[in-house]
């Protein structure tokens, strides 16, 4: 199954009772392994976790190291159940950038045939990546 079809199925696992906005993400590591994540919302709002960060956290739990993240695939569906193209939020860009290399590619799907591809360096130029610490 291609990533778009897997993401479409994964959208049903999203827990978004407050926004109705479902997000699914699949991250792919350099070694070819892939990990899934969905957004999980909270009634207190701020504990909400994004799909991309949930996928990355699972990948790290399963052994991914800094620099292993090769691809991030994202699909979203609005409260009207229409597929919509979504880009990672600011905090997700930060976390992707810290686990990635500059050439890591983010795939944002509008449909099976229409996908925008950007490197993390394009989505987060001049990032704070911790070298200064
Ligand atoms: N969301 C994500 O899962 N990823 C993003 O990059 C943007 C936003 C989720 C958080 C919240 O559950 C819903 O989308 C609406 O903001």
PDB file of C-alpha atoms and ligand atoms in Angstrom, residues 16 19 21 23 39 41 48-52 87-89 92, ligand 1:
ATOM      1  CA  UNK A  16      -9.810  14.947  17.550  1.00  0.00           C
ATOM      2  CA  UNK A  19     -11.398  20.433  16.469  1.00  0.00           C
ATOM      3  CA  UNK A  21      -9.465  18.024  12.364  1.00  0.00           C
ATOM      4  CA  UNK A  23      -4.124  14.422  11.018  1.00  0.00           C
ATOM      5  CA  UNK A  39      -3.097  13.734  16.556  1.00  0.00           C
ATOM      6  CA  UNK A  41      -6.450  16.034  21.469  1.00  0.00           C
ATOM      7  CA  UNK A  48      -2.805  17.915  22.540  1.00  0.00           C
ATOM      8  CA  UNK A  49      -0.153  16.050  20.570  1.00  0.00           C
ATOM      9  CA  UNK A  50       0.314  16.451  16.827  1.00  0.00           C
ATOM     10  CA  UNK A  51       0.450  13.488  14.459  1.00  0.00           C
ATOM     11  CA  UNK A  52       3.988  14.219  13.261  1.00  0.00           C
ATOM     12  CA  UNK A  87       1.837  21.611   6.585  1.00  0.00           C
ATOM     13  CA  UNK A  88       3.530  20.843   9.907  1.00  0.00           C
ATOM     14  CA  UNK A  89       2.991  23.402  12.678  1.00  0.00           C
ATOM     15  CA  UNK A  92       6.557  19.989  14.684  1.00  0.00           C
TER      16      UNK A  92
HETATM   17  N1  LIG B   1      -2.228  19.159  14.112  1.00  0.00           N
HETATM   18  C1  LIG B   1      -1.352  18.146  13.820  1.00  0.00           C
HETATM   19  O1  LIG B   1      -1.584  16.995  14.212  1.00  0.00           O
HETATM   20  N2  LIG B   1      -0.242  18.436  13.105  1.00  0.00           N
HETATM   21  C2  LIG B   1       0.084  19.695  12.654  1.00  0.00           C
HETATM   22  O2  LIG B   1       1.166  19.904  12.145  1.00  0.00           O
HETATM   23  C3  LIG B   1      -0.912  20.770  12.750  1.00  0.00           C
HETATM   24  C4  LIG B   1      -2.011  20.540  13.714  1.00  0.00           C
HETATM   25  C5  LIG B   1      -3.432  18.854  14.891  1.00  0.00           C
HETATM   26  C6  LIG B   1      -3.446  19.417  16.288  1.00  0.00           C
HETATM   27  C7  LIG B   1      -4.923  19.515  16.565  1.00  0.00           C
HETATM   28  O3  LIG B   1      -5.376  18.264  17.078  1.00  0.00           O
HETATM   29  C8  LIG B   1      -5.554  19.734  15.207  1.00  0.00           C
HETATM   30  O4  LIG B   1      -4.565  19.390  14.245  1.00  0.00           O
HETATM   31  C9  LIG B   1      -6.015  21.151  14.956  1.00  0.00           C
HETATM   32  O5  LIG B   1      -5.010  22.061  15.200  1.00  0.00           O
END
